[in-house]
CSV table of C-alpha atoms in Angstrom, one decimal:
chain,number,residue,atom,x,y,z
A,1,MET,CA,0.1,-0.2,0.4
A,2,LEU,CA,2.8,2.9,1.0
A,3,GLU,CA,6.0,2.4,-0.2
A,4,VAL,CA,9.0,4.4,1.6
A,5,GLN,CA,12.2,4.7,-0.8
A,6,ASN,CA,14.8,7.0,0.3
A,7,ILE,CA,13.6,10.0,2.1
A,8,GLY,CA,16.3,12.3,3.2
A,9,LYS,CA,14.8,15.8,5.3
A,10,ILE,CA,17.7,18.2,5.2
A,11,TYR,CA,17.5,22.3,7.5
A,12,LYS,CA,19.3,24.5,6.3
A,13,SER,CA,19.8,27.8,8.0
A,14,ARG,CA,18.9,31.0,7.3
A,15,PHE,CA,21.4,32.0,5.0
A,16,GLY,CA,22.7,27.6,4.4
A,17,THR,CA,25.4,28.1,6.8
A,18,ASN,CA,24.5,25.7,9.1
A,19,GLU,CA,22.9,22.0,7.3
A,20,VAL,CA,20.8,19.1,10.2
A,21,HIS,CA,20.1,15.8,8.4
A,22,ALA,CA,16.9,15.6,10.2
A,23,LEU,CA,16.5,11.5,8.1
A,24,LYS,CA,18.7,10.1,5.8
A,25,ASP,CA,18.1,7.0,3.3
A,26,ILE,CA,14.4,5.9,5.2
A,27,ASN,CA,13.4,2.6,3.3
A,28,PHE,CA,10.5,0.8,4.5
A,29,THR,CA,6.4,-0.8,3.3
A,30,VAL,CA,3.8,-0.7,5.3
A,31,GLU,CA,0.7,-4.2,3.6
A,32,GLU,CA,-2.2,-2.7,3.4
A,33,GLY,CA,-4.0,-3.5,6.7
A,34,GLU,CA,-0.6,-3.1,9.5
A,35,TYR,CA,-0.8,-1.8,12.5
A,36,ILE,CA,3.0,-0.2,13.3
A,37,ALA,CA,4.9,1.9,15.5
A,38,ILE,CA,7.0,4.2,14.7
A,39,MET,CA,10.2,4.5,17.4
A,40,GLY,CA,13.5,6.4,19.0
A,41,GLU,CA,14.5,9.7,21.0
A,42,SER,CA,13.7,12.8,21.5
A,43,GLY,CA,14.8,14.7,18.1
A,44,SER,CA,15.6,11.1,15.6
A,45,GLY,CA,13.4,12.0,12.9
A,46,LYS,CA,9.9,10.1,13.5
A,47,THR,CA,8.0,13.3,13.5
A,48,THR,CA,9.8,14.1,10.6
A,49,LEU,CA,8.9,11.5,8.6
A,50,LEU,CA,5.0,11.2,10.4
A,51,ASN,CA,5.5,14.0,9.1
A,52,ILE,CA,6.6,14.4,5.1
A,53,LEU,CA,4.1,10.8,5.1
A,54,ALA,CA,1.4,13.5,6.6
A,55,LEU,CA,2.0,15.7,2.9
A,56,LEU,CA,2.9,18.6,5.7
A,57,ASP,CA,6.3,18.4,5.2
A,58,LYS,CA,8.7,17.3,1.4
A,59,PRO,CA,11.8,15.7,2.0
A,60,THR,CA,14.6,16.9,0.4
A,61,LYS,CA,15.0,13.2,-1.9
A,62,GLY,CA,13.5,10.0,-2.2
A,63,SER,CA,9.4,8.8,-2.6
A,64,VAL,CA,6.5,8.2,-0.8
A,65,ILE,CA,4.0,6.7,-4.1
A,66,LEU,CA,0.3,5.6,-1.7
A,67,ARG,CA,-1.5,2.8,-3.7
A,68,ASN,CA,1.0,3.3,-6.5
A,69,LYS,CA,0.9,7.2,-6.5
A,70,ASP,CA,4.4,9.3,-5.2
A,71,LEU,CA,3.2,11.9,-3.7
A,72,SER,CA,5.6,14.3,-5.2
A,73,THR,CA,2.8,14.9,-8.4
A,74,ILE,CA,0.6,16.5,-6.1
A,75,LYS,CA,0.5,19.5,-7.3
A,76,ASP,CA,0.2,22.4,-3.8
A,77,SER,CA,-3.1,23.5,-4.4
A,78,GLU,CA,-4.1,19.6,-4.8
A,79,ILE,CA,-2.2,18.7,-1.2
A,80,ALA,CA,-5.8,19.8,1.8
A,81,LYS,CA,-8.5,17.0,-0.9
A,82,PHE,CA,-5.5,14.6,-1.4
A,83,ARG,CA,-4.6,14.3,2.6
A,84,ARG,CA,-8.7,14.8,3.3
A,85,GLU,CA,-9.7,11.9,0.7
A,86,ASN,CA,-7.0,9.5,1.6
A,87,LEU,CA,-5.3,10.5,5.3
A,88,GLY,CA,-6.8,10.4,8.7
A,89,PHE,CA,-4.4,11.7,11.4
A,90,VAL,CA,-5.1,11.9,14.5
A,91,PHE,CA,-2.8,14.8,16.8
A,92,GLN,CA,-1.0,14.7,20.4
A,93,GLU,CA,-2.9,17.8,21.6
A,94,PHE,CA,-6.2,16.3,19.4
A,95,ASN,CA,-6.3,20.0,17.5
A,96,LEU,CA,-10.8,20.2,18.2
A,97,LEU,CA,-12.2,23.7,17.9
A,98,ASP,CA,-13.8,24.6,21.3
A,99,THR,CA,-16.2,26.5,19.2
A,100,PHE,CA,-17.5,24.1,17.2
A,101,THR,CA,-19.7,20.9,19.1
A,102,LEU,CA,-18.0,17.7,18.9
A,103,LYS,CA,-20.8,16.5,16.0
A,104,ASP,CA,-19.2,19.4,13.7
A,105,ASN,CA,-15.2,19.2,14.2
A,106,ILE,CA,-16.4,14.9,13.5
A,107,LEU,CA,-18.3,16.2,10.4
A,108,LEU,CA,-15.7,18.7,8.8
A,109,PRO,CA,-13.4,17.4,6.9
A,110,LEU,CA,-17.1,16.3,5.0
A,111,VAL,CA,-18.5,19.7,4.3
A,112,LEU,CA,-15.1,20.4,3.6
A,113,ALA,CA,-15.3,17.6,0.7
A,114,GLY,CA,-19.2,19.3,-0.3
A,115,GLU,CA,-20.8,16.1,1.1
A,116,ASN,CA,-24.6,16.1,1.4
A,117,ILE,CA,-26.0,16.1,5.1
A,118,SER,CA,-27.7,12.7,4.7
A,119,SER,CA,-24.7,11.3,3.1
A,120,MET,CA,-23.0,12.9,6.4
A,121,GLU,CA,-25.7,11.8,9.0
A,122,LEU,CA,-25.3,8.5,7.8
A,123,LYS,CA,-21.7,8.4,8.4
A,124,LEU,CA,-21.2,10.1,11.7
A,125,LYS,CA,-23.8,7.7,12.7
A,126,GLU,CA,-21.4,5.4,11.9
A,127,ILE,CA,-18.3,5.5,13.6
A,128,ALA,CA,-19.7,7.3,16.5
A,129,SER,CA,-20.7,3.3,17.1
A,130,LYS,CA,-18.0,2.0,16.7
A,131,LEU,CA,-16.0,4.5,18.9
A,132,ASN,CA,-19.0,5.1,21.5
A,133,ILE,CA,-19.2,8.3,21.4
A,134,GLU,CA,-23.3,8.9,20.5
A,135,GLU,CA,-23.9,10.5,23.8
A,136,ILE,CA,-21.0,13.6,23.6
A,137,LEU,CA,-21.4,14.4,19.9
A,138,SER,CA,-23.4,17.5,20.7
A,139,HIS,CA,-20.8,18.4,23.5
A,140,TYR,CA,-18.3,20.5,23.4
A,141,PRO,CA,-14.2,19.5,24.0
A,142,TYR,CA,-14.3,21.1,26.9
A,143,GLU,CA,-16.9,19.7,28.1
A,144,VAL,CA,-15.9,15.8,28.3
A,145,SER,CA,-12.6,14.6,29.4
A,146,GLY,CA,-9.1,14.1,26.9
A,147,GLY,CA,-10.2,10.5,26.3
A,148,GLN,CA,-12.9,11.4,24.9
A,149,LYS,CA,-11.5,14.1,22.7
A,150,GLN,CA,-8.8,12.0,21.8
A,151,ARG,CA,-12.1,9.5,20.6
A,152,ALA,CA,-13.7,12.1,18.7
A,153,ALA,CA,-10.4,13.3,17.0
A,154,ILE,CA,-9.8,9.9,16.0
A,155,ALA,CA,-13.0,9.8,14.3
A,156,ARG,CA,-12.6,13.5,12.5
A,157,ALA,CA,-9.4,11.2,10.5
A,158,LEU,CA,-11.9,8.0,10.0
A,159,ILE,CA,-15.4,9.2,9.0
A,160,THR,CA,-14.1,10.3,4.9
A,161,GLY,CA,-12.2,6.5,5.1
A,162,PRO,CA,-9.0,7.0,4.7
A,163,ASP,CA,-5.8,5.0,3.5
A,164,ILE,CA,-3.7,4.8,6.9
A,165,LEU,CA,-4.8,6.9,9.9
A,166,LEU,CA,-1.6,8.4,11.3
A,167,ALA,CA,-1.3,9.1,14.9
A,168,ASP,CA,1.2,11.5,16.8
A,169,GLU,CA,1.6,10.3,19.7
A,170,PRO,CA,-1.9,9.1,20.7
A,171,THR,CA,-1.7,8.9,23.9
A,172,GLY,CA,0.6,11.4,25.2
A,173,ALA,CA,-1.8,13.5,27.1
A,174,LEU,CA,-4.3,10.8,28.7
A,175,ASP,CA,-4.4,9.5,32.4
A,176,SER,CA,-2.5,6.1,31.7
A,177,ASN,CA,-6.3,4.4,31.6
A,178,SER,CA,-7.3,7.0,29.2
A,179,SER,CA,-4.0,5.3,27.0
A,180,ARG,CA,-4.8,1.9,27.6
A,181,GLU,CA,-8.6,2.7,26.2
A,182,LEU,CA,-7.5,4.0,24.0
A,183,LEU,CA,-5.1,0.9,22.5
A,184,LYS,CA,-8.4,-0.7,21.8
A,185,VAL,CA,-10.2,1.3,19.8
A,186,PHE,CA,-6.7,1.2,17.5
A,187,GLU,CA,-6.1,-3.1,18.3
A,188,LYS,CA,-10.5,-2.6,17.1
A,189,LEU,CA,-9.9,-0.2,14.2
A,190,ASN,CA,-7.1,-2.5,13.0
A,191,LYS,CA,-9.1,-5.7,13.3
A,192,SER,CA,-11.0,-3.8,11.3
A,193,GLY,CA,-9.0,-3.7,8.1
A,194,GLN,CA,-7.7,0.0,9.3
A,195,THR,CA,-4.0,0.4,8.3
A,196,ILE,CA,-2.6,2.2,11.0
A,197,LEU,CA,0.7,3.6,11.8
A,198,MET,CA,1.9,5.4,14.6
A,199,VAL,CA,4.4,7.7,15.9
A,200,THR,CA,5.2,7.1,20.0
A,201,HIS,CA,7.3,7.6,23.1
A,202,SER,CA,5.0,5.1,24.8
A,203,VAL,CA,6.4,1.0,25.4
A,204,MET,CA,3.2,0.1,26.5
A,205,ALA,CA,1.5,1.8,23.3
A,206,ALA,CA,4.1,0.2,20.8
A,207,SER,CA,3.7,-3.5,21.6
A,208,GLU,CA,0.6,-3.4,20.7
A,209,ALA,CA,1.0,-2.5,17.1
A,210,GLU,CA,2.1,-5.6,14.7
A,211,ARG,CA,5.8,-4.3,13.4
A,212,VAL,CA,7.2,-1.3,16.0
A,213,LEU,CA,10.1,0.3,13.7
A,214,PHE,CA,13.0,2.1,15.5
A,215,ILE,CA,14.9,5.4,14.7
A,216,LYS,CA,17.8,7.0,15.3
A,217,ASP,CA,19.7,9.2,14.3
A,218,GLY,CA,18.1,10.3,11.3
A,219,LYS,CA,18.0,6.1,10.1
A,220,ILE,CA,16.1,2.9,10.5
A,221,TYR,CA,18.2,1.1,13.2
A,222,HIS,CA,15.9,-2.0,14.0
A,223,GLN,CA,12.8,-2.8,13.1
A,224,LEU,CA,11.0,-5.8,16.0
A,225,TYR,CA,8.0,-7.8,14.3
A,226,LYS,CA,5.6,-8.9,17.5
A,227,GLY,CA,4.2,-12.0,15.9
A,228,ASN,CA,3.0,-14.6,18.2
A,229,MET,CA,5.0,-12.7,20.8
A,230,GLU,CA,2.3,-11.8,24.4
A,231,LEU,CA,2.8,-7.9,25.4
A,232,PHE,CA,4.7,-9.0,27.6
A,233,GLU,CA,7.1,-9.8,25.8
A,234,MET,CA,6.3,-7.0,23.1
A,235,GLN,CA,6.7,-5.1,26.1
A,236,LYS,CA,10.0,-6.2,26.7
A,237,LYS,CA,11.7,-6.5,23.1
A,238,ILE,CA,11.4,-2.5,23.3
A,239,SER,CA,13.0,-1.9,26.0
A,240,GLU,CA,15.7,-3.8,24.9
A,241,THR,CA,16.0,-2.3,21.7
A,242,MET,CA,15.1,1.9,23.2
A,243,GLN,CA,17.9,0.1,25.6
A,244,MET,CA,20.3,-0.4,22.6
A,245,LEU,CA,19.8,2.3,20.8
A,246,GLN,CA,20.6,4.9,24.3
A,247,ARG,CA,24.0,3.1,24.1
A,248,SER,CA,25.3,3.0,20.2
């Protein structure tokens, strides 16, 4: 479904005197229905990579290919439309509009796409039921818990039926109980066929994924497949790998 080929990203200072190589020859593929976590220390390049995949940033070199379409060929004027139709994005800080109800926040991508009201209502009903937020749709973001906000943010990301759900530290602003509940939601979504790519610092969150990519100094350092491992075994392997990253 997704191919990341030789991606590099260089940030230059204003006058070009200094360069920061945020990413260096990143290569991997994502199969349809996969659940992948990306881990690494702060500054390793994982968020830069996610921003490139989300078309929020452009690589200095290399290609990102989604369903045989090279994303670099998309015109700047068409990026927002392509992102809305093909990519779902979940942020750590929810990014909900406080002046909109949760319902209006969730429907916003469809409103921007010009969908008719009856179609929007059907999609809302289905996604709200799946995420168990039917009872709070009339509430405003400041009236609900962090976990409920994140469920609403996930509903907004999914309502357009994206190929991939991209999540940037989705449990980062949640307490442990809300984090566990959110990870159950991700597991349920993935079992229903949703492809998920998640950046996280959390060993608990990453252990739910089928595969974990570890990034260090802008390169993929290692990858770990869950296979038949139990959750505690996966958590142990992830912790050991992160310790290796810190020592190397």
